[in-house]
């Protein structure tokens, strides 16, 4: 970083947190103004060894082929960090000084809840009594594929994000030799419990950010959809049913629950005595982690299954920044400058980001980067267009120059 961005390291104040997380401070002309915070994280999720051969290019190669950068972290979230630093370095080369002070916060453990990175950084902000007027982190993007009826690019800026909780379920039934199985084993009971949880969904909620998204996009859609959105009191269930047909829009109106870890057994001829599974849940505003646990217990309805909530990475759903906030309007204006004919809308972030640690003491927290139709994040062939990275650099330059 120091070799690539020498001016940034020479002219900005830098602090390290737990060795690998960094905060840069760029003093503005008017120190009486509350600062802005730009965020990104430097860590990435791993690549499964078995999936490496399925990548078009080696997963950590950073291969640039034509207009595409390939590799883990290209989307999530090294591109944001690089775009922030590129924008800063270029502006320093021109002896630019921002009107207000900016902090750049780069965490190193966002993918494992940010406890030693963004969490510690946010505590430092609180100890120093630094209350940002605006925090910008990863999240929303530009889409031209999911809103086909709109027929123009849609930039979704997240004004809030879902919560996060892991729920463990466990079954203990004496095992034995696989040649003499009982009618039900620990694995049998666990499997039935998993199926029961997955058969139903928690009650739907249309949160304020999702309602705004529906209203914004409905204005550009068919007459029937306009009528439905304009009369939610009558057509709410119909609108929700339509959103449930797609996994991404379904996640906007439901608290989701999915098993991500299943463990049982140590040998092929031994029936295990204990079988465990972990559900990952993303919680809608208006529902809580306790609601999730109660839903799981009621869905399983079997006293042999123990249900326990993990607390180490628990985060309840966040509050939302109003879409009429000046910071949202600023991002809307900047996005319209760099993306022709774009429709800008608020929405609810279905994942979780480091910025959640700043929500309790910041006036506004928004999640957005102007990359378009990002591909492969957390999966195979993660990649971003060179034109997207260039657009992101231009975007951050405009944010830094904002008066």
GROMACS .gro file of C-alpha atoms in nm:
model
  403
    1UNK     CA    1   0.000   0.000   0.000
    2UNK     CA    2   0.277   0.244   0.088
    3UNK     CA    3   0.460   0.177  -0.239
    4UNK     CA    4   0.147   0.214  -0.449
    5UNK     CA    5   0.003   0.517  -0.268
    6UNK     CA    6   0.303   0.714  -0.137
    7UNK     CA    7   0.134   1.055  -0.113
    8UNK     CA    8  -0.157   0.915   0.085
    9UNK     CA    9   0.083   0.762   0.335
   10UNK     CA   10   0.305   1.070   0.349
   11UNK     CA   11   0.039   1.341   0.384
   12UNK     CA   12  -0.246   1.174   0.574
   13UNK     CA   13  -0.243   1.070   0.938
   14UNK     CA   14  -0.246   0.691   0.974
   15UNK     CA   15  -0.332   0.463   1.264
   16UNK     CA   16  -0.330   0.085   1.289
   17UNK     CA   17  -0.574  -0.124   1.490
   18UNK     CA   18  -0.493  -0.484   1.578
   19UNK     CA   19  -0.209  -0.478   1.322
   20UNK     CA   20  -0.414  -0.513   1.006
   21UNK     CA   21  -0.695  -0.254   1.019
   22UNK     CA   22  -0.616   0.105   0.927
   23UNK     CA   23  -0.762   0.453   0.965
   24UNK     CA   24  -0.639   0.744   0.754
   25UNK     CA   25  -0.733   1.102   0.843
   26UNK     CA   26  -0.739   1.370   0.573
   27UNK     CA   27  -0.779   1.707   0.745
   28UNK     CA   28  -1.022   1.940   0.568
   29UNK     CA   29  -1.022   2.317   0.537
   30UNK     CA   30  -1.312   2.361   0.777
   31UNK     CA   31  -1.246   2.154   1.088
   32UNK     CA   32  -1.570   2.276   1.248
   33UNK     CA   33  -1.768   2.057   1.008
   34UNK     CA   34  -1.848   1.701   1.117
   35UNK     CA   35  -1.631   1.456   0.921
   36UNK     CA   36  -1.727   1.204   0.658
   37UNK     CA   37  -1.614   0.840   0.675
   38UNK     CA   38  -1.541   0.621   0.372
   39UNK     CA   39  -1.514   0.250   0.447
   40UNK     CA   40  -1.394  -0.071   0.282
   41UNK     CA   41  -1.259  -0.402   0.407
   42UNK     CA   42  -0.933  -0.566   0.306
   43UNK     CA   43  -1.013  -0.928   0.392
   44UNK     CA   44  -1.187  -1.178   0.164
   45UNK     CA   45  -1.366  -1.508   0.202
   46UNK     CA   46  -1.161  -1.820   0.121
   47UNK     CA   47  -1.189  -2.023  -0.198
   48UNK     CA   48  -1.285  -2.387  -0.154
   49UNK     CA   49  -0.998  -2.606  -0.271
   50UNK     CA   50  -1.242  -2.826  -0.461
   51UNK     CA   51  -1.376  -2.520  -0.649
   52UNK     CA   52  -1.038  -2.380  -0.756
   53UNK     CA   53  -1.035  -2.578  -1.081
   54UNK     CA   54  -1.373  -2.431  -1.178
   55UNK     CA   55  -1.235  -2.076  -1.194
   56UNK     CA   56  -1.161  -1.934  -1.539
   57UNK     CA   57  -0.837  -1.789  -1.400
   58UNK     CA   58  -0.658  -1.871  -1.071
   59UNK     CA   59  -0.869  -1.735  -0.789
   60UNK     CA   60  -0.602  -1.508  -0.640
   61UNK     CA   61  -0.426  -1.414  -0.963
   62UNK     CA   62  -0.580  -1.070  -1.011
   63UNK     CA   63  -0.577  -1.147  -1.383
   64UNK     CA   64  -0.681  -0.858  -1.608
   65UNK     CA   65  -0.830  -0.985  -1.934
   66UNK     CA   66  -0.973  -0.725  -2.171
   67UNK     CA   67  -1.217  -0.522  -1.959
   68UNK     CA   68  -1.233  -0.758  -1.661
   69UNK     CA   69  -1.039  -0.804  -1.338
   70UNK     CA   70  -1.064  -1.163  -1.211
   71UNK     CA   71  -1.000  -1.283  -0.857
   72UNK     CA   72  -1.125  -1.321  -0.505
   73UNK     CA   73  -1.198  -0.978  -0.358
   74UNK     CA   74  -1.243  -0.808  -0.696
   75UNK     CA   75  -1.602  -0.728  -0.595
   76UNK     CA   76  -1.601  -0.787  -0.221
   77UNK     CA   77  -1.436  -0.559  -0.129
   78UNK     CA   78  -1.084  -0.477  -0.243
   79UNK     CA   79  -1.219  -0.274  -0.537
   80UNK     CA   80  -1.375  -0.024  -0.295
   81UNK     CA   81  -1.050   0.011  -0.099
   82UNK     CA   82  -0.846   0.055  -0.417
   83UNK     CA   83  -1.092   0.307  -0.562
   84UNK     CA   84  -1.081   0.517  -0.243
   85UNK     CA   85  -0.701   0.514  -0.236
   86UNK     CA   86  -0.670   0.580  -0.611
   87UNK     CA   87  -0.906   0.877  -0.588
   88UNK     CA   88  -0.717   1.015  -0.289
   89UNK     CA   89  -0.374   0.971  -0.446
   90UNK     CA   90  -0.482   1.142  -0.768
   91UNK     CA   91  -0.632   1.435  -0.581
   92UNK     CA   92  -0.322   1.473  -0.363
   93UNK     CA   93  -0.113   1.487  -0.679
   94UNK     CA   94  -0.316   1.798  -0.768
   95UNK     CA   95  -0.265   1.947  -0.419
   96UNK     CA   96  -0.634   1.914  -0.340
   97UNK     CA   97  -0.766   1.964   0.013
   98UNK     CA   98  -1.125   1.865   0.095
   99UNK     CA   99  -1.367   2.114   0.250
  100UNK     CA  100  -1.430   1.888   0.550
  101UNK     CA  101  -1.220   1.621   0.719
  102UNK     CA  102  -1.241   1.267   0.584
  103UNK     CA  103  -1.158   0.940   0.758
  104UNK     CA  104  -1.084   0.627   0.556
  105UNK     CA  105  -1.151   0.311   0.758
  106UNK     CA  106  -1.017  -0.018   0.623
  107UNK     CA  107  -1.109  -0.323   0.831
  108UNK     CA  108  -0.936  -0.660   0.811
  109UNK     CA  109  -1.204  -0.901   0.939
  110UNK     CA  110  -1.541  -0.795   0.798
  111UNK     CA  111  -1.608  -1.146   0.671
  112UNK     CA  112  -1.597  -1.278   1.029
  113UNK     CA  113  -1.812  -1.002   1.182
  114UNK     CA  114  -1.552  -0.724   1.211
  115UNK     CA  115  -1.504  -0.766   1.584
  116UNK     CA  116  -1.129  -0.689   1.579
  117UNK     CA  117  -1.142  -0.438   1.295
  118UNK     CA  118  -1.438  -0.204   1.241
  119UNK     CA  119  -1.575  -0.270   1.588
  120UNK     CA  120  -1.251  -0.155   1.752
  121UNK     CA  121  -1.223   0.140   1.513
  122UNK     CA  122  -1.579   0.251   1.597
  123UNK     CA  123  -1.496   0.233   1.968
  124UNK     CA  124  -1.197   0.460   1.904
  125UNK     CA  125  -1.429   0.708   1.728
  126UNK     CA  126  -1.661   0.708   2.028
  127UNK     CA  127  -1.375   0.751   2.275
  128UNK     CA  128  -1.249   1.049   2.073
  129UNK     CA  129  -1.604   1.189   2.053
  130UNK     CA  130  -1.592   1.187   1.672
  131UNK     CA  131  -1.947   1.177   1.537
  132UNK     CA  132  -1.944   1.147   1.157
  133UNK     CA  133  -2.206   1.337   0.961
  134UNK     CA  134  -2.199   1.063   0.703
  135UNK     CA  135  -2.058   0.709   0.667
  136UNK     CA  136  -2.032   0.534   0.330
  137UNK     CA  137  -1.959   0.163   0.296
  138UNK     CA  138  -2.007  -0.123   0.050
  139UNK     CA  139  -2.352  -0.258  -0.024
  140UNK     CA  140  -2.580  -0.126  -0.295
  141UNK     CA  141  -2.480  -0.135  -0.661
  142UNK     CA  142  -2.604  -0.048  -1.010
  143UNK     CA  143  -2.830  -0.306  -1.172
  144UNK     CA  144  -2.950  -0.348  -1.528
  145UNK     CA  145  -3.065  -0.710  -1.502
  146UNK     CA  146  -3.304  -0.752  -1.209
  147UNK     CA  147  -3.532  -0.457  -1.289
  148UNK     CA  148  -3.605  -0.545  -1.651
  149UNK     CA  149  -3.941  -0.364  -1.656
  150UNK     CA  150  -3.771  -0.037  -1.562
  151UNK     CA  151  -3.563  -0.044  -1.882
  152UNK     CA  152  -3.282   0.171  -1.747
  153UNK     CA  153  -3.006   0.130  -1.487
  154UNK     CA  154  -3.122   0.122  -1.125
  155UNK     CA  155  -2.877   0.231  -0.855
  156UNK     CA  156  -2.984   0.095  -0.518
  157UNK     CA  157  -2.842   0.274  -0.214
  158UNK     CA  158  -2.893   0.079   0.108
  159UNK     CA  159  -3.032   0.294   0.388
  160UNK     CA  160  -3.041   0.009   0.640
  161UNK     CA  161  -2.931  -0.351   0.673
  162UNK     CA  162  -3.067  -0.676   0.806
  163UNK     CA  163  -2.945  -0.828   1.129
  164UNK     CA  164  -2.739  -1.144   1.169
  165UNK     CA  165  -2.767  -1.443   1.400
  166UNK     CA  166  -2.656  -1.807   1.397
  167UNK     CA  167  -2.885  -2.066   1.555
  168UNK     CA  168  -2.748  -2.408   1.653
  169UNK     CA  169  -2.970  -2.715   1.668
  170UNK     CA  170  -2.852  -3.040   1.821
  171UNK     CA  171  -2.985  -3.394   1.863
  172UNK     CA  172  -2.841  -3.652   2.105
  173UNK     CA  173  -2.963  -4.013   2.066
  174UNK     CA  174  -2.748  -4.317   2.158
  175UNK     CA  175  -2.585  -4.459   1.846
  176UNK     CA  176  -2.417  -4.791   1.787
  177UNK     CA  177  -2.314  -5.028   1.512
  178UNK     CA  178  -2.448  -4.940   1.167
  179UNK     CA  179  -2.562  -5.301   1.112
  180UNK     CA  180  -2.832  -5.260   1.380
  181UNK     CA  181  -2.989  -4.916   1.342
  182UNK     CA  182  -3.283  -4.796   1.550
  183UNK     CA  183  -3.594  -4.670   1.370
  184UNK     CA  184  -3.469  -4.313   1.423
  185UNK     CA  185  -3.114  -4.194   1.467
  186UNK     CA  186  -2.976  -3.855   1.565
  187UNK     CA  187  -2.918  -3.781   1.196
  188UNK     CA  188  -3.278  -3.877   1.106
  189UNK     CA  189  -3.422  -3.643   1.368
  190UNK     CA  190  -3.184  -3.363   1.271
  191UNK     CA  191  -3.273  -3.396   0.902
  192UNK     CA  192  -3.645  -3.376   0.979
  193UNK     CA  193  -3.584  -3.069   1.194
  194UNK     CA  194  -3.392  -2.897   0.913
  195UNK     CA  195  -3.670  -2.971   0.664
  196UNK     CA  196  -3.938  -2.836   0.899
  197UNK     CA  197  -3.753  -2.507   0.945
  198UNK     CA  198  -3.701  -2.471   0.571
  199UNK     CA  199  -4.060  -2.560   0.476
  200UNK     CA  200  -4.197  -2.230   0.605
  201UNK     CA  201  -4.080  -1.870   0.624
  202UNK     CA  202  -4.108  -1.615   0.900
  203UNK     CA  203  -4.389  -1.359   0.850
  204UNK     CA  204  -4.316  -1.107   0.573
  205UNK     CA  205  -4.253  -0.738   0.639
  206UNK     CA  206  -4.225  -0.454   0.388
  207UNK     CA  207  -3.976  -0.225   0.560
  208UNK     CA  208  -3.955   0.149   0.475
  209UNK     CA  209  -3.648   0.108   0.244
  210UNK     CA  210  -3.820  -0.173   0.051
  211UNK     CA  211  -4.143   0.027   0.028
  212UNK     CA  212  -3.943   0.318  -0.119
  213UNK     CA  213  -3.776   0.083  -0.368
  214UNK     CA  214  -4.112  -0.054  -0.480
  215UNK     CA  215  -4.257   0.294  -0.521
  216UNK     CA  216  -3.955   0.424  -0.715
  217UNK     CA  217  -3.940   0.135  -0.959
  218UNK     CA  218  -4.320   0.104  -0.994
  219UNK     CA  219  -4.333   0.448  -1.154
  220UNK     CA  220  -4.145   0.302  -1.452
  221UNK     CA  221  -4.335  -0.026  -1.478
  222UNK     CA  222  -4.666  -0.151  -1.614
  223UNK     CA  223  -4.999   0.005  -1.524
  224UNK     CA  224  -5.100  -0.305  -1.325
  225UNK     CA  225  -4.786  -0.292  -1.111
  226UNK     CA  226  -4.830   0.081  -1.054
  227UNK     CA  227  -5.184   0.020  -0.928
  228UNK     CA  228  -5.069  -0.264  -0.699
  229UNK     CA  229  -4.787  -0.061  -0.540
  230UNK     CA  230  -5.005   0.249  -0.505
  231UNK     CA  231  -5.270   0.048  -0.319
  232UNK     CA  232  -5.067  -0.167  -0.084
  233UNK     CA  233  -5.353  -0.178   0.163
  234UNK     CA  234  -5.536  -0.393  -0.090
  235UNK     CA  235  -5.260  -0.565  -0.289
  236UNK     CA  236  -4.989  -0.614  -0.024
  237UNK     CA  237  -5.014  -0.994  -0.022
  238UNK     CA  238  -5.002  -1.003  -0.401
  239UNK     CA  239  -4.690  -0.783  -0.406
  240UNK     CA  240  -4.520  -1.001  -0.144
  241UNK     CA  241  -4.606  -1.317  -0.336
  242UNK     CA  242  -4.440  -1.171  -0.644
  243UNK     CA  243  -4.128  -1.082  -0.446
  244UNK     CA  244  -4.110  -1.433  -0.301
  245UNK     CA  245  -4.054  -1.578  -0.648
  246UNK     CA  246  -3.696  -1.445  -0.660
  247UNK     CA  247  -3.435  -1.530  -0.396
  248UNK     CA  248  -3.304  -1.174  -0.372
  249UNK     CA  249  -3.638  -0.996  -0.347
  250UNK     CA  250  -3.766  -1.272  -0.119
  251UNK     CA  251  -3.481  -1.185   0.119
  252UNK     CA  252  -3.600  -0.823   0.122
  253UNK     CA  253  -3.939  -0.918   0.272
  254UNK     CA  254  -3.847  -1.217   0.489
  255UNK     CA  255  -3.609  -1.295   0.767
  256UNK     CA  256  -3.416  -1.582   0.607
  257UNK     CA  257  -3.300  -1.905   0.767
  258UNK     CA  258  -3.070  -2.150   0.594
  259UNK     CA  259  -2.854  -2.438   0.724
  260UNK     CA  260  -2.488  -2.368   0.651
  261UNK     CA  261  -2.310  -2.625   0.868
  262UNK     CA  262  -2.412  -2.987   0.937
  263UNK     CA  263  -2.195  -3.219   1.146
  264UNK     CA  264  -2.239  -3.582   1.249
  265UNK     CA  265  -2.042  -3.903   1.247
  266UNK     CA  266  -1.678  -4.009   1.267
  267UNK     CA  267  -1.677  -4.345   1.084
  268UNK     CA  268  -1.885  -4.516   0.817
  269UNK     CA  269  -1.993  -4.809   1.035
  270UNK     CA  270  -2.072  -4.610   1.351
  271UNK     CA  271  -2.413  -4.446   1.399
  272UNK     CA  272  -2.335  -4.111   1.560
  273UNK     CA  273  -2.483  -4.028   1.898
  274UNK     CA  274  -2.485  -3.653   1.831
  275UNK     CA  275  -2.586  -3.459   1.519
  276UNK     CA  276  -2.553  -3.081   1.494
  277UNK     CA  277  -2.651  -2.813   1.245
  278UNK     CA  278  -2.612  -2.436   1.229
  279UNK     CA  279  -2.866  -2.206   1.067
  280UNK     CA  280  -2.760  -1.863   0.951
  281UNK     CA  281  -3.036  -1.605   0.972
  282UNK     CA  282  -3.056  -1.252   0.832
  283UNK     CA  283  -3.311  -1.057   1.033
  284UNK     CA  284  -3.555  -0.800   0.896
  285UNK     CA  285  -3.611  -0.468   1.074
  286UNK     CA  286  -3.917  -0.523   1.288
  287UNK     CA  287  -3.809  -0.873   1.393
  288UNK     CA  288  -3.544  -0.986   1.641
  289UNK     CA  289  -3.306  -1.274   1.704
  290UNK     CA  290  -3.544  -1.397   1.976
  291UNK     CA  291  -3.820  -1.409   1.715
  292UNK     CA  292  -3.590  -1.626   1.501
  293UNK     CA  293  -3.522  -1.870   1.786
  294UNK     CA  294  -3.892  -1.896   1.869
  295UNK     CA  295  -3.975  -1.959   1.504
  296UNK     CA  296  -3.717  -2.240   1.486
  297UNK     CA  297  -3.847  -2.403   1.806
  298UNK     CA  298  -4.208  -2.386   1.693
  299UNK     CA  299  -4.128  -2.513   1.344
  300UNK     CA  300  -3.932  -2.814   1.474
  301UNK     CA  301  -4.173  -2.889   1.760
  302UNK     CA  302  -3.962  -3.176   1.890
  303UNK     CA  303  -3.826  -3.183   2.245
  304UNK     CA  304  -3.537  -3.404   2.132
  305UNK     CA  305  -3.395  -3.111   1.936
  306UNK     CA  306  -3.204  -2.852   2.136
  307UNK     CA  307  -3.214  -2.497   1.993
  308UNK     CA  308  -2.958  -2.239   2.100
  309UNK     CA  309  -2.875  -1.891   1.975
  310UNK     CA  310  -2.511  -1.797   1.921
  311UNK     CA  311  -2.421  -1.457   2.068
  312UNK     CA  312  -2.061  -1.409   1.953
  313UNK     CA  313  -2.154  -1.255   1.616
  314UNK     CA  314  -2.512  -1.151   1.691
  315UNK     CA  315  -2.630  -0.823   1.538
  316UNK     CA  316  -2.992  -0.712   1.545
  317UNK     CA  317  -3.137  -0.536   1.238
  318UNK     CA  318  -3.017  -0.178   1.201
  319UNK     CA  319  -3.206   0.148   1.203
  320UNK     CA  320  -3.245   0.320   0.865
  321UNK     CA  321  -3.126   0.651   0.726
  322UNK     CA  322  -3.421   0.842   0.573
  323UNK     CA  323  -3.403   0.871   0.194
  324UNK     CA  324  -3.468   1.246   0.224
  325UNK     CA  325  -3.146   1.289   0.425
  326UNK     CA  326  -2.896   1.530   0.261
  327UNK     CA  327  -2.635   1.252   0.240
  328UNK     CA  328  -2.868   1.033   0.038
  329UNK     CA  329  -2.951   1.324  -0.190
  330UNK     CA  330  -2.578   1.393  -0.233
  331UNK     CA  331  -2.511   1.033  -0.342
  332UNK     CA  332  -2.812   1.043  -0.571
  333UNK     CA  333  -2.680   1.356  -0.741
  334UNK     CA  334  -2.327   1.216  -0.777
  335UNK     CA  335  -2.455   0.887  -0.918
  336UNK     CA  336  -2.665   1.069  -1.174
  337UNK     CA  337  -2.353   1.254  -1.289
  338UNK     CA  338  -2.155   0.937  -1.361
  339UNK     CA  339  -2.432   0.699  -1.480
  340UNK     CA  340  -2.648   0.824  -1.769
  341UNK     CA  341  -3.025   0.788  -1.730
  342UNK     CA  342  -2.996   0.613  -1.392
  343UNK     CA  343  -3.284   0.568  -1.149
  344UNK     CA  344  -3.162   0.599  -0.789
  345UNK     CA  345  -3.357   0.429  -0.513
  346UNK     CA  346  -3.318   0.333  -0.146
  347UNK     CA  347  -3.329  -0.033  -0.053
  348UNK     CA  348  -3.259  -0.272   0.234
  349UNK     CA  349  -2.919  -0.440   0.241
  350UNK     CA  350  -2.977  -0.812   0.290
  351UNK     CA  351  -2.619  -0.877   0.408
  352UNK     CA  352  -2.417  -0.722   0.688
  353UNK     CA  353  -2.129  -0.475   0.667
  354UNK     CA  354  -1.872  -0.308   0.889
  355UNK     CA  355  -2.069   0.017   0.879
  356UNK     CA  356  -2.324  -0.121   1.123
  357UNK     CA  357  -2.082  -0.037   1.405
  358UNK     CA  358  -2.112   0.333   1.317
  359UNK     CA  359  -2.492   0.355   1.307
  360UNK     CA  360  -2.540   0.430   1.679
  361UNK     CA  361  -2.342   0.756   1.661
  362UNK     CA  362  -2.350   0.876   1.300
  363UNK     CA  363  -2.612   1.104   1.147
  364UNK     CA  364  -2.629   0.896   0.829
  365UNK     CA  365  -2.494   0.557   0.719
  366UNK     CA  366  -2.539   0.449   0.357
  367UNK     CA  367  -2.414   0.150   0.159
  368UNK     CA  368  -2.330   0.188  -0.208
  369UNK     CA  369  -2.057   0.144  -0.468
  370UNK     CA  370  -2.125   0.224  -0.836
  371UNK     CA  371  -2.018  -0.109  -0.981
  372UNK     CA  372  -2.263  -0.261  -1.229
  373UNK     CA  373  -2.401  -0.617  -1.233
  374UNK     CA  374  -2.121  -0.752  -1.013
  375UNK     CA  375  -2.050  -1.122  -1.060
  376UNK     CA  376  -1.922  -1.405  -0.846
  377UNK     CA  377  -1.878  -1.251  -0.504
  378UNK     CA  378  -1.836  -1.527  -0.244
  379UNK     CA  379  -1.852  -1.770  -0.535
  380UNK     CA  380  -1.668  -1.889  -0.844
  381UNK     CA  381  -1.520  -1.643  -1.097
  382UNK     CA  382  -1.552  -1.328  -0.888
  383UNK     CA  383  -1.481  -1.040  -1.122
  384UNK     CA  384  -1.532  -0.671  -1.192
  385UNK     CA  385  -1.502  -0.465  -1.508
  386UNK     CA  386  -1.214  -0.223  -1.547
  387UNK     CA  387  -1.476   0.033  -1.647
  388UNK     CA  388  -1.650  -0.031  -1.313
  389UNK     CA  389  -1.331   0.036  -1.120
  390UNK     CA  390  -1.276   0.354  -1.319
  391UNK     CA  391  -1.633   0.464  -1.245
  392UNK     CA  392  -1.580   0.394  -0.875
  393UNK     CA  393  -1.267   0.611  -0.869
  394UNK     CA  394  -1.460   0.896  -1.034
  395UNK     CA  395  -1.742   0.847  -0.782
  396UNK     CA  396  -1.513   0.875  -0.479
  397UNK     CA  397  -1.344   1.181  -0.629
  398UNK     CA  398  -1.681   1.353  -0.645
  399UNK     CA  399  -1.760   1.251  -0.286
  400UNK     CA  400  -1.424   1.391  -0.169
  401UNK     CA  401  -1.482   1.715  -0.360
  402UNK     CA  402  -1.835   1.758  -0.224
  403UNK     CA  403  -1.889   2.095  -0.054
   0.00000   0.00000   0.00000
